[in-house]
CSV table of C-alpha atoms in Angstrom, one decimal:
chain,number,residue,atom,x,y,z
A,11,MET,CA,0.1,0.1,-0.1
A,12,PHE,CA,1.5,3.5,-0.5
A,13,SER,CA,2.7,5.6,1.8
A,14,ASN,CA,0.2,9.0,2.3
A,15,SER,CA,3.2,11.2,1.3
A,16,VAL,CA,3.1,8.9,-2.4
A,17,TYR,CA,-0.6,10.0,-2.6
A,18,LEU,CA,-0.1,13.2,-2.0
A,19,PHE,CA,2.8,13.3,-4.3
A,20,LEU,CA,0.6,11.4,-7.1
A,21,ASP,CA,-2.5,14.1,-6.2
A,22,THR,CA,-0.3,16.9,-6.5
A,23,LEU,CA,2.0,15.7,-10.0
A,24,ILE,CA,-1.3,14.1,-12.0
A,25,VAL,CA,-3.7,16.5,-10.8
A,26,ASN,CA,-1.4,19.4,-12.0
A,27,ILE,CA,-0.7,17.4,-15.2
A,28,ILE,CA,-4.3,17.0,-15.9
A,29,GLY,CA,-5.1,20.9,-14.9
A,30,LEU,CA,-2.4,21.6,-18.0
A,31,LEU,CA,-3.9,19.6,-20.0
A,32,PHE,CA,-7.5,21.3,-19.4
A,33,TRP,CA,-5.7,25.0,-19.7
A,34,PHE,CA,-4.0,23.6,-23.2
A,35,PHE,CA,-7.5,22.8,-24.8
A,36,ILE,CA,-9.0,25.7,-23.6
A,37,GLY,CA,-6.5,27.7,-25.2
A,38,ARG,CA,-6.7,25.6,-28.6
A,39,PHE,CA,-10.1,26.1,-29.1
A,40,LEU,CA,-11.0,29.4,-27.8
A,41,PRO,CA,-9.2,32.8,-28.3
A,42,PRO,CA,-7.6,35.1,-26.0
A,43,ASN,CA,-11.1,37.1,-24.9
A,44,GLU,CA,-12.7,34.2,-24.1
A,45,PHE,CA,-9.8,32.8,-22.7
A,46,GLY,CA,-9.7,35.6,-20.3
A,47,ILE,CA,-13.5,35.1,-19.4
A,48,VAL,CA,-12.7,31.8,-18.3
A,49,SER,CA,-9.6,32.5,-16.2
A,50,THR,CA,-11.5,35.5,-14.8
A,51,SER,CA,-14.3,33.2,-13.9
A,52,ILE,CA,-12.7,30.7,-12.3
A,53,ASN,CA,-10.4,32.6,-10.6
A,54,LEU,CA,-13.1,34.7,-8.9
A,55,ALA,CA,-14.9,31.4,-7.7
A,56,LEU,CA,-11.5,30.4,-6.0
A,57,PHE,CA,-10.8,33.5,-4.5
A,58,LEU,CA,-14.2,34.0,-2.9
A,59,SER,CA,-14.2,30.2,-1.8
A,60,SER,CA,-10.6,31.0,-0.1
A,61,LEU,CA,-12.1,33.6,1.7
A,62,SER,CA,-15.6,32.0,2.6
A,63,LEU,CA,-13.8,29.1,5.0
A,64,LEU,CA,-12.7,32.3,7.4
A,65,GLY,CA,-9.2,29.9,7.8
A,66,PHE,CA,-11.1,26.8,8.4
A,67,GLN,CA,-9.1,25.0,5.9
A,68,GLY,CA,-5.8,25.2,8.4
A,69,VAL,CA,-7.9,24.7,11.3
A,70,LEU,CA,-9.4,21.0,10.4
A,71,PRO,CA,-6.3,19.2,9.3
A,72,LYS,CA,-4.5,20.5,12.9
A,73,LEU,CA,-6.9,19.8,14.7
A,74,ILE,CA,-8.9,16.8,13.8
A,75,PRO,CA,-5.4,14.5,14.3
A,76,GLU,CA,-5.1,15.8,17.8
A,77,TYR,CA,-8.7,15.1,18.7
A,78,LEU,CA,-8.4,11.2,17.1
A,79,GLU,CA,-4.7,10.8,19.0
A,80,LYS,CA,-7.1,12.0,22.5
A,81,LYS,CA,-9.6,9.5,21.1
A,82,GLN,CA,-11.9,12.2,21.3
A,83,TYR,CA,-14.1,11.4,18.3
A,84,LYS,CA,-17.2,13.0,18.8
A,85,LYS,CA,-14.8,16.7,18.7
A,86,VAL,CA,-14.2,15.8,15.8
A,87,ILE,CA,-18.1,15.6,14.6
A,88,SER,CA,-18.5,18.9,16.6
A,89,LEU,CA,-15.8,20.9,14.8
A,90,SER,CA,-16.9,19.4,11.5
A,91,ARG,CA,-20.9,21.0,12.2
A,92,LEU,CA,-19.2,24.0,13.4
A,93,THR,CA,-17.3,24.5,10.1
A,94,ILE,CA,-20.0,23.6,7.9
A,95,LYS,CA,-22.2,26.1,9.6
A,96,ILE,CA,-19.5,29.2,9.2
A,97,LEU,CA,-19.2,28.1,5.3
A,98,LEU,CA,-22.9,28.3,4.7
A,99,ILE,CA,-23.6,31.6,6.3
A,100,SER,CA,-20.3,32.8,4.7
A,101,ASN,CA,-21.1,31.2,1.2
A,102,SER,CA,-25.0,32.7,1.5
A,103,ILE,CA,-23.4,36.4,2.2
A,104,LEU,CA,-20.9,36.2,-0.6
A,105,ILE,CA,-23.6,34.5,-3.4
A,106,LEU,CA,-26.0,37.4,-2.3
A,107,GLY,CA,-23.5,40.0,-2.8
A,108,LEU,CA,-22.8,38.7,-6.0
A,109,PHE,CA,-26.5,39.0,-7.1
A,110,LEU,CA,-26.8,42.3,-5.6
A,111,PHE,CA,-23.6,43.7,-7.3
A,112,CYS,CA,-24.5,41.8,-10.5
A,113,SER,CA,-24.3,44.7,-13.0
A,114,LYS,CA,-21.2,46.4,-11.3
A,115,LEU,CA,-19.2,42.9,-11.3
A,116,GLN,CA,-20.0,42.0,-14.8
A,117,ALA,CA,-19.1,46.1,-15.9
A,118,THR,CA,-15.9,45.8,-13.5
A,119,LEU,CA,-14.6,42.5,-14.6
A,120,LYS,CA,-16.2,42.4,-18.5
A,121,LEU,CA,-18.1,39.1,-17.6
A,122,PRO,CA,-21.2,38.1,-19.7
A,123,PRO,CA,-24.1,37.6,-17.2
A,124,TYR,CA,-24.1,33.5,-17.5
A,125,ALA,CA,-20.2,33.5,-16.8
A,126,LEU,CA,-21.1,35.4,-13.4
A,127,VAL,CA,-24.0,33.0,-12.9
A,128,VAL,CA,-21.7,29.8,-13.3
A,129,SER,CA,-18.7,31.6,-10.8
A,130,SER,CA,-22.0,31.6,-8.2
A,131,VAL,CA,-22.5,28.0,-8.2
A,132,MET,CA,-18.5,27.3,-8.6
A,133,LEU,CA,-18.5,29.3,-5.3
A,134,LEU,CA,-20.2,26.7,-3.4
A,135,ALA,CA,-18.5,23.7,-5.4
A,136,PHE,CA,-15.2,24.9,-4.5
A,137,THR,CA,-16.0,25.6,-1.2
A,138,PHE,CA,-17.2,22.2,-0.1
A,139,SER,CA,-14.8,20.2,-2.0
A,140,THR,CA,-11.8,22.5,0.0
A,141,PHE,CA,-14.1,21.6,3.3
A,142,LEU,CA,-14.3,18.1,3.0
A,143,GLY,CA,-11.1,17.4,1.5
A,144,CYS,CA,-9.6,19.4,4.9
A,145,ILE,CA,-11.4,16.7,6.6
A,146,ILE,CA,-10.1,13.7,4.8
A,147,TRP,CA,-6.7,15.2,5.4
A,148,GLY,CA,-7.3,15.4,9.2
A,149,PHE,CA,-8.4,11.8,8.4
A,150,GLN,CA,-4.9,11.1,7.0
A,151,ASN,CA,-6.7,9.1,4.5
A,152,MET,CA,-4.5,10.8,1.3
A,153,ARG,CA,-5.8,8.0,-1.1
A,154,MET,CA,-9.2,9.1,-0.8
A,155,PHE,CA,-8.5,12.7,-1.3
A,156,PHE,CA,-6.3,11.1,-4.1
A,157,THR,CA,-8.9,8.9,-5.8
A,158,THR,CA,-11.8,12.0,-5.6
A,159,ASP,CA,-9.7,14.5,-6.8
A,160,LEU,CA,-8.5,12.4,-9.8
A,161,THR,CA,-12.0,11.3,-10.5
A,162,GLY,CA,-13.3,14.9,-10.7
A,163,VAL,CA,-10.6,16.8,-12.6
A,164,ILE,CA,-10.7,13.8,-15.2
A,165,THR,CA,-14.2,14.5,-15.6
A,166,LYS,CA,-13.6,18.0,-15.9
A,167,LEU,CA,-11.2,17.6,-18.7
A,168,LEU,CA,-13.3,15.2,-20.8
A,169,LEU,CA,-16.6,17.2,-20.5
A,170,THR,CA,-14.5,20.7,-21.3
A,171,ILE,CA,-12.8,18.9,-24.5
A,172,LEU,CA,-16.5,17.3,-25.4
A,173,PHE,CA,-18.4,20.3,-24.9
A,174,LEU,CA,-15.1,22.4,-26.9
A,175,MET,CA,-15.8,20.4,-29.5
A,176,LEU,CA,-19.6,20.7,-30.0
A,177,GLY,CA,-18.8,24.7,-30.3
A,178,PHE,CA,-20.2,25.8,-26.8
A,179,GLY,CA,-17.5,28.3,-26.3
A,180,TYR,CA,-16.3,29.4,-23.5
A,181,ILE,CA,-19.3,27.7,-21.4
A,182,SER,CA,-17.8,24.8,-21.7
A,183,PRO,CA,-15.0,24.6,-19.5
A,184,LEU,CA,-16.6,26.8,-16.8
A,185,ILE,CA,-19.5,23.7,-16.9
A,186,GLY,CA,-16.8,21.1,-17.0
A,187,VAL,CA,-15.4,22.7,-13.5
A,188,LEU,CA,-18.7,22.5,-12.1
A,189,VAL,CA,-19.5,19.2,-12.8
A,190,GLY,CA,-16.1,17.7,-11.8
A,191,TYR,CA,-16.2,19.9,-8.3
A,192,THR,CA,-19.8,18.5,-8.0
A,193,ILE,CA,-18.8,15.2,-8.4
A,194,ILE,CA,-15.7,15.5,-6.0
A,195,ASP,CA,-18.1,16.7,-3.4
A,196,LEU,CA,-19.9,13.7,-3.7
A,197,ARG,CA,-17.4,11.3,-3.5
A,198,ARG,CA,-15.8,12.8,-0.7
A,199,PHE,CA,-19.1,13.5,1.8
A,200,ARG,CA,-19.4,11.0,4.8
A,201,LYS,CA,-22.6,11.1,6.7
A,202,SER,CA,-20.4,10.1,9.9
A,203,TRP,CA,-18.5,13.3,10.0
A,204,PHE,CA,-21.8,15.1,11.1
A,205,PHE,CA,-24.1,12.6,12.5
A,206,PRO,CA,-25.3,11.6,15.1
A,207,ALA,CA,-25.1,15.0,16.6
A,208,SER,CA,-22.6,15.4,19.3
A,209,LYS,CA,-23.2,16.9,22.7
A,210,GLU,CA,-19.6,17.6,23.7
A,211,LYS,CA,-18.5,20.8,23.1
A,212,ILE,CA,-15.4,22.3,21.7
A,213,ASN,CA,-14.8,26.4,22.2
A,214,GLY,CA,-15.4,27.8,18.5
A,215,ARG,CA,-14.8,31.2,19.5
A,216,GLU,CA,-11.2,29.7,20.9
A,217,ILE,CA,-10.7,27.8,17.7
A,218,PHE,CA,-11.2,30.7,15.5
A,219,MET,CA,-9.1,33.4,17.3
A,220,ASP,CA,-6.2,31.2,18.3
A,221,TYR,CA,-6.0,28.7,14.9
A,222,ALA,CA,-8.5,30.2,12.0
A,223,LEU,CA,-8.0,33.6,12.6
A,224,PRO,CA,-4.0,33.7,11.5
A,225,TYR,CA,-4.2,31.3,9.2
A,226,PHE,CA,-7.0,33.6,7.6
A,227,ILE,CA,-4.6,36.9,7.5
A,228,THR,CA,-1.7,34.5,5.9
A,229,LEU,CA,-4.2,33.3,3.2
A,230,ILE,CA,-5.3,36.5,2.3
A,231,ALA,CA,-1.9,37.8,1.5
A,232,GLY,CA,-1.0,34.4,-0.2
A,233,LEU,CA,-4.4,34.9,-2.6
A,234,ALA,CA,-3.0,38.2,-3.7
A,235,PHE,CA,0.0,36.8,-5.4
A,236,SER,CA,-2.4,33.9,-7.2
A,237,ASN,CA,-5.9,34.2,-8.1
A,238,PHE,CA,-6.6,37.9,-7.3
A,239,GLN,CA,-4.0,39.2,-9.9
A,240,ILE,CA,-5.9,37.8,-12.6
A,241,ILE,CA,-8.9,39.4,-10.9
A,242,LEU,CA,-7.4,42.5,-10.9
A,243,LEU,CA,-5.6,42.6,-14.3
A,244,ALA,CA,-9.3,41.6,-15.4
A,245,SER,CA,-10.9,44.9,-13.8
A,246,LEU,CA,-8.1,47.4,-15.2
A,247,GLN,CA,-7.4,45.7,-18.6
A,248,ASN,CA,-9.9,43.8,-21.4
A,249,GLN,CA,-10.5,40.3,-21.6
A,250,TYR,CA,-8.1,39.7,-24.2
A,251,VAL,CA,-5.0,41.3,-22.0
A,252,THR,CA,-6.1,39.1,-19.5
A,253,GLY,CA,-6.5,35.7,-21.5
A,254,THR,CA,-2.8,35.9,-22.7
A,255,TYR,CA,-1.6,37.0,-19.4
A,256,SER,CA,-3.3,34.0,-17.7
A,257,LEU,CA,-1.9,31.7,-19.8
A,258,SER,CA,1.8,32.8,-19.3
A,259,PHE,CA,1.2,32.4,-15.6
A,260,LEU,CA,0.0,29.2,-15.6
A,261,VAL,CA,2.8,27.7,-18.0
A,262,ALA,CA,5.2,30.1,-15.8
A,263,SER,CA,3.3,28.3,-12.5
A,264,LEU,CA,4.4,24.7,-13.5
A,265,ILE,CA,7.8,25.8,-12.3
A,266,SER,CA,6.4,26.4,-8.4
A,267,ILE,CA,5.4,22.5,-8.5
A,268,VAL,CA,8.7,21.4,-7.4
A,269,PRO,CA,8.9,23.5,-4.8
A,270,GLY,CA,5.3,23.0,-3.9
A,271,VAL,CA,5.2,19.4,-3.1
A,272,LEU,CA,8.9,19.2,-1.0
A,273,THR,CA,7.4,22.1,1.0
A,274,GLN,CA,4.2,19.5,1.8
A,275,ALA,CA,6.5,16.6,2.6
A,276,LEU,CA,8.8,18.9,4.7
A,277,PHE,CA,6.3,21.0,6.7
A,278,PRO,CA,5.6,17.6,9.0
A,279,ILE,CA,9.1,16.5,9.6
A,280,ILE,CA,10.2,20.5,10.1
A,281,SER,CA,7.2,20.7,12.8
A,282,MET,CA,8.1,17.2,14.6
A,283,LEU,CA,11.8,18.4,15.1
A,284,SER,CA,10.7,21.6,16.3
A,285,VAL,CA,9.6,19.9,19.6
A,286,GLY,CA,12.7,18.8,20.4
A,287,ARG,CA,14.3,22.6,19.2
A,288,LYS,CA,16.9,20.6,16.8
A,289,LYS,CA,17.5,23.6,14.5
A,290,GLN,CA,20.5,21.8,13.2
A,291,SER,CA,18.6,18.9,11.9
A,292,GLN,CA,16.1,21.5,10.7
A,293,ALA,CA,18.6,23.4,8.9
A,294,TYR,CA,20.0,20.3,6.9
A,295,LEU,CA,16.9,19.3,5.7
A,296,LEU,CA,15.8,22.5,4.7
A,297,GLN,CA,19.5,22.9,2.6
A,298,THR,CA,18.9,19.6,1.4
A,299,VAL,CA,15.3,20.6,-0.4
A,300,PHE,CA,16.2,23.3,-1.5
A,301,ARG,CA,19.2,21.7,-3.4
A,302,TYR,CA,16.9,19.3,-5.2
A,303,ALA,CA,14.2,22.3,-6.1
A,304,MET,CA,17.1,23.8,-7.7
A,305,PHE,CA,18.1,21.0,-9.3
A,306,ILE,CA,15.0,20.4,-11.2
A,307,MET,CA,13.8,23.8,-11.5
A,308,LEU,CA,17.0,25.7,-13.3
A,309,PRO,CA,16.9,23.4,-16.3
A,310,ALA,CA,13.0,23.4,-16.3
A,311,ALA,CA,12.8,27.4,-16.4
A,312,ILE,CA,15.5,27.5,-19.2
A,313,PHE,CA,13.4,24.8,-21.2
A,314,LEU,CA,10.2,26.9,-20.6
A,315,ILE,CA,11.9,30.2,-21.5
A,316,SER,CA,13.8,28.9,-24.3
A,317,PHE,CA,10.4,27.1,-25.7
A,318,ALA,CA,8.2,29.5,-25.1
A,319,LYS,CA,6.9,30.1,-28.8
A,320,PRO,CA,7.2,26.3,-29.8
A,321,ILE,CA,4.4,25.7,-26.9
A,322,LEU,CA,2.3,28.7,-27.2
A,323,LEU,CA,2.2,27.9,-31.0
A,324,LEU,CA,0.6,24.5,-30.1
A,325,LEU,CA,-2.3,26.9,-29.3
A,326,ARG,CA,-3.0,29.5,-31.8
A,327,HIS,CA,-1.0,32.5,-33.2
A,328,GLU,CA,-2.8,34.9,-31.0
A,329,TYR,CA,-1.3,33.7,-27.8
A,330,LEU,CA,1.8,34.5,-29.4
A,331,GLU,CA,2.3,38.0,-27.2
A,332,ALA,CA,2.8,35.9,-24.1
A,333,THR,CA,6.2,35.5,-25.0
A,334,ASN,CA,7.1,38.7,-24.1
A,335,LEU,CA,5.8,37.8,-20.2
A,336,LEU,CA,7.1,34.2,-19.5
A,337,SER,CA,10.6,34.9,-18.8
A,338,MET,CA,9.8,37.3,-16.1
A,339,LEU,CA,7.0,35.2,-14.7
A,340,VAL,CA,9.1,32.0,-14.5
A,341,VAL,CA,11.5,33.9,-12.4
A,342,ALA,CA,8.9,35.3,-10.6
A,343,SER,CA,7.6,31.5,-10.1
A,344,MET,CA,10.8,30.5,-9.0
A,345,ALA,CA,11.2,33.2,-6.4
A,346,PHE,CA,7.8,32.7,-5.1
A,347,GLY,CA,7.6,29.0,-5.0
A,348,LEU,CA,11.4,29.2,-2.9
A,349,ALA,CA,10.3,32.0,-0.4
A,350,ASN,CA,6.9,29.7,0.4
A,351,LEU,CA,9.2,26.9,1.3
A,352,PHE,CA,10.9,29.1,3.8
A,353,LEU,CA,7.8,30.7,4.9
A,354,SER,CA,6.3,27.2,5.4
A,355,SER,CA,9.9,25.8,7.4
A,356,LEU,CA,9.2,29.1,9.3
A,357,TYR,CA,6.1,28.2,10.6
A,358,ALA,CA,6.7,24.4,11.2
A,359,ALA,CA,9.8,26.0,13.5
A,360,GLY,CA,7.5,27.6,15.6
A,361,LYS,CA,7.5,31.6,14.0
A,362,PRO,CA,4.1,31.3,12.3
A,363,LYS,CA,3.9,35.3,13.3
A,364,LEU,CA,6.8,36.2,11.8
A,365,SER,CA,5.9,34.0,8.9
A,366,ARG,CA,2.7,36.0,8.7
A,367,ASN,CA,4.4,39.2,8.7
A,368,ILE,CA,6.2,38.8,5.9
A,369,TRP,CA,3.4,37.4,3.8
A,370,ILE,CA,1.3,40.7,5.0
A,371,VAL,CA,4.3,42.9,4.0
A,372,SER,CA,5.0,41.7,0.4
A,373,ALA,CA,1.2,41.0,-0.3
A,374,THR,CA,0.6,44.7,0.6
A,375,PHE,CA,4.0,45.9,-1.5
A,376,PHE,CA,2.5,43.7,-4.7
A,377,LEU,CA,-1.2,45.5,-4.1
A,378,PHE,CA,0.5,48.6,-4.2
A,379,ILE,CA,2.5,48.9,-7.0
A,380,SER,CA,0.6,46.3,-9.4
A,381,PRO,CA,-2.2,48.6,-9.8
A,382,LEU,CA,0.2,51.2,-10.8
A,383,LEU,CA,2.1,49.1,-13.2
A,384,ILE,CA,-0.9,47.6,-14.7
A,385,LYS,CA,-2.2,51.0,-15.7
A,386,ALA,CA,1.1,52.0,-17.1
A,387,TYR,CA,2.1,49.1,-19.1
A,388,SER,CA,-1.0,46.8,-19.2
A,389,SER,CA,0.2,43.0,-18.6
A,390,GLN,CA,3.6,43.6,-19.1
A,391,GLY,CA,3.4,45.7,-15.8
A,392,LEU,CA,1.6,43.2,-13.6
A,393,ALA,CA,4.3,40.8,-14.5
A,394,PHE,CA,7.3,43.0,-13.7
A,395,ALA,CA,5.1,43.7,-10.5
A,396,TYR,CA,4.9,40.1,-10.0
A,397,LEU,CA,8.4,39.4,-10.3
A,398,ILE,CA,9.7,42.4,-8.0
A,399,SER,CA,7.4,41.4,-5.2
A,400,SER,CA,8.6,37.6,-5.7
A,401,LEU,CA,12.2,38.6,-5.2
A,402,LEU,CA,11.2,40.8,-2.4
A,403,ILE,CA,8.9,37.7,-0.6
A,404,PHE,CA,12.3,35.5,-1.4
A,405,TYR,CA,14.8,37.8,0.1
A,406,LEU,CA,12.8,38.3,3.7
A,407,SER,CA,12.2,34.8,4.1
A,408,TYR,CA,15.2,33.6,3.3
A,409,SER,CA,17.3,36.6,5.6
A,410,PHE,CA,15.0,35.3,8.7
A,411,ILE,CA,15.1,31.5,8.0
A,412,LYS,CA,18.5,32.0,7.9
A,413,LYS,CA,18.6,33.7,11.2
A,414,VAL,CA,15.9,31.5,13.1
A,415,LEU,CA,17.5,27.8,11.9
A,416,ARG,CA,21.2,29.5,11.3
A,417,LEU,CA,20.9,28.1,7.8
A,418,LYS,CA,23.7,28.0,5.5
A,419,LEU,CA,23.2,27.1,2.0
A,420,ARG,CA,26.1,25.6,0.0
A,421,TRP,CA,26.5,28.3,-2.8
A,422,LYS,CA,29.3,27.0,-4.2
A,423,ASN,CA,27.9,23.5,-4.6
A,424,LEU,CA,24.6,25.5,-6.2
A,425,LEU,CA,26.7,27.6,-8.9
A,426,LYS,CA,27.8,24.2,-10.3
A,427,LEU,CA,24.1,24.0,-11.5
A,428,VAL,CA,24.2,27.4,-13.1
A,429,PHE,CA,27.1,25.9,-15.1
A,430,SER,CA,25.7,23.0,-15.9
A,431,SER,CA,22.4,24.6,-16.9
A,432,VAL,CA,24.1,27.2,-19.3
A,433,ILE,CA,25.5,23.9,-21.4
A,434,PHE,CA,21.9,22.7,-21.4
A,435,PHE,CA,20.7,26.0,-22.6
A,436,SER,CA,23.0,25.9,-25.2
A,437,PHE,CA,21.4,22.5,-26.5
A,438,LEU,CA,18.5,23.8,-26.6
A,439,LEU,CA,19.6,26.9,-28.4
A,440,LEU,CA,20.9,24.7,-31.3
A,441,SER,CA,17.8,22.9,-31.2
A,442,ASP,CA,16.3,25.6,-32.4
A,443,LEU,CA,18.6,27.1,-34.7
A,444,LEU,CA,18.6,23.6,-36.5
A,445,GLU,CA,16.2,23.2,-39.5
A,446,THR,CA,15.5,19.8,-39.2
A,447,SER,CA,12.6,17.9,-38.1
A,448,LEU,CA,10.7,17.7,-34.7
A,449,LEU,CA,12.3,14.8,-34.0
A,450,ILE,CA,15.9,15.3,-34.5
A,451,LYS,CA,14.8,19.2,-32.4
A,452,ILE,CA,13.8,16.4,-29.3
A,453,LEU,CA,16.7,14.4,-29.6
A,454,VAL,CA,19.2,17.6,-29.2
A,455,ALA,CA,17.1,18.7,-26.3
A,456,LEU,CA,17.3,14.9,-24.7
A,457,SER,CA,21.1,15.1,-25.3
A,458,GLY,CA,21.0,18.5,-23.7
A,459,ALA,CA,19.3,17.1,-20.5
A,460,VAL,CA,21.8,14.1,-20.6
A,461,ALA,CA,24.6,16.5,-20.8
A,462,TYR,CA,23.4,18.5,-17.7
A,463,LEU,CA,23.2,15.8,-15.4
A,464,ALA,CA,26.8,14.2,-17.2
A,465,LEU,CA,28.6,17.3,-16.3
A,466,LEU,CA,27.6,17.7,-12.7
A,467,ILE,CA,29.5,14.4,-12.2
A,468,PRO,CA,33.2,16.2,-13.2
A,469,LEU,CA,31.9,19.3,-11.3
A,470,LYS,CA,31.5,17.1,-8.2
A,471,PHE,CA,28.0,18.1,-7.6
A,472,TYR,CA,27.0,14.5,-6.1
A,473,THR,CA,27.2,14.3,-2.7
A,474,GLN,CA,27.0,10.8,-0.3
A,475,GLN,CA,23.3,11.5,0.0
A,476,ASP,CA,22.5,11.5,-3.4
A,477,VAL,CA,24.4,7.9,-3.5
A,478,ARG,CA,22.0,7.1,-0.7
A,479,LEU,CA,19.0,8.0,-2.3
A,480,LEU,CA,19.6,6.2,-6.0
A,481,GLU,CA,20.4,3.3,-3.3
A,482,LEU,CA,16.6,3.6,-1.9
A,483,ILE,CA,15.0,3.9,-5.3
A,484,ALA,CA,16.8,0.5,-6.1
A,485,THR,CA,15.0,-1.3,-3.3
A,486,LYS,CA,11.8,0.2,-4.9
A,487,ALA,CA,12.3,-0.6,-8.5
A,488,PRO,CA,13.8,-4.2,-8.8
A,489,ILE,CA,13.6,-4.6,-12.6
A,490,LEU,CA,16.3,-1.7,-12.8
A,491,LYS,CA,17.8,-2.3,-9.2
A,492,LYS,CA,21.3,-3.5,-10.9
A,493,GLN,CA,21.6,-0.6,-13.1
A,494,ILE,CA,20.3,2.0,-10.3
A,495,LEU,CA,22.6,0.4,-8.2
A,496,GLY,CA,25.5,0.4,-10.8
A,497,LEU,CA,25.1,4.5,-11.2
A,498,ALA,CA,25.0,4.9,-7.4
A,499,LYS,CA,28.5,2.8,-7.1
A,500,PHE,CA,30.0,5.2,-10.0
A,501,LEU,CA,28.7,8.5,-8.7
A,502,SER,CA,30.3,7.4,-5.3
A,503,GLU,CA,34.1,7.9,-6.9
A,504,TRP,CA,33.1,11.6,-8.2
A,505,LEU,CA,31.8,12.8,-4.9
A,506,GLU,CA,31.9,16.5,-3.5
A,507,PRO,CA,34.9,16.6,-0.9
A,508,LYS,CA,33.1,16.7,2.4
A,509,GLN,CA,32.6,19.7,4.0
A,510,GLY,CA,35.0,20.5,7.0
């Protein structure tokens, strides 16, 4: 049976891949203005959904395991019932507000009436999906979390493709998303989480003030960097501009998947080590995760920037304008993903207020400069604002995690990645310049990837830890065990000298 961490990794990986295909087909069938309508509608629903839970999406995964550990099973029901009451009230208020200010929102966000109606219904679907998913997370049933997610996103993709091919336009992905998330909600619901009603009381006010509110404040700051910037652009520019920017943002966001997955894996370990004040172990783990993140992210970023034009040409020629945005957004996504890694580690190390304050300062700065730059330079201005703000949050998070954990990143070792990445880039440049078939171009690019990995051997980038990781992988892959162990043995003769 797969461990919870494996299911979590599979969920993040597969859902993101299917999500990429979902947006690819939208871009393939719809022009930028309709892409913008879809992106604005979905991001509006996601943004409001995140707000409607009032921070309880951070409470459930934390308190449910504690109640289960103490065998206080009835408190789980009490907490679930309290949360559902709160989200029903908050969603009712938000949906009522959407209908009361429908005309003004349509004019501001340039959305057709039907899109705003579907956004209101999606708000409910997203909220319950997150709510029920957090309960599942609290019970540590990651297999259920993964399988329900998988069913929903596959349904979303297939329905979207079907309706697009039938010519339903921008309505197609909105219906696909709505049906997909409704299926997730139905598959996740368990009556035993809410009934029978428990008489065991929990202090709702204390839970809100101590857990939900701090998480909610941090959440708002984080949303400024994700869903809200699309909404902001739509309100200040037209849907054509929003569509091209949204596509670039989605492609660039692929870079942040790597630190995102590693952050999720690292968080519980850092939390556990904080109990014993084992700062040295915490710093070592964070240093290792940062190194692996850079190992993957640097070549991935170079690939996305180098092949921006061919990637966008797979869609429609109208999206070629987005190539001007992609370089800035890729760098910004790298910085933001790594900052999130540091901030999550700060929180897990027992510094939640410091983590929150960095989020607030960075988000405030972003919200201050982005409208000014959007009005002056349109989507280019927003991309630049996101880049500057991401670099700021990276600098602040790194500066404080360095002090708290006495973190020392091995920059000399990481510089070897830069040199090897330059070689990888030269292969990509060669494949782009060659006037030959697509197959040959792909082979040249793959040769560059091999060169990237191979060049790190004489540079002595690899460490004993990498050898142990290969040996562990060999035990899990019996078919390739001999080859992997052979590679591990070879690498062990070219390891980085031990630090004194």
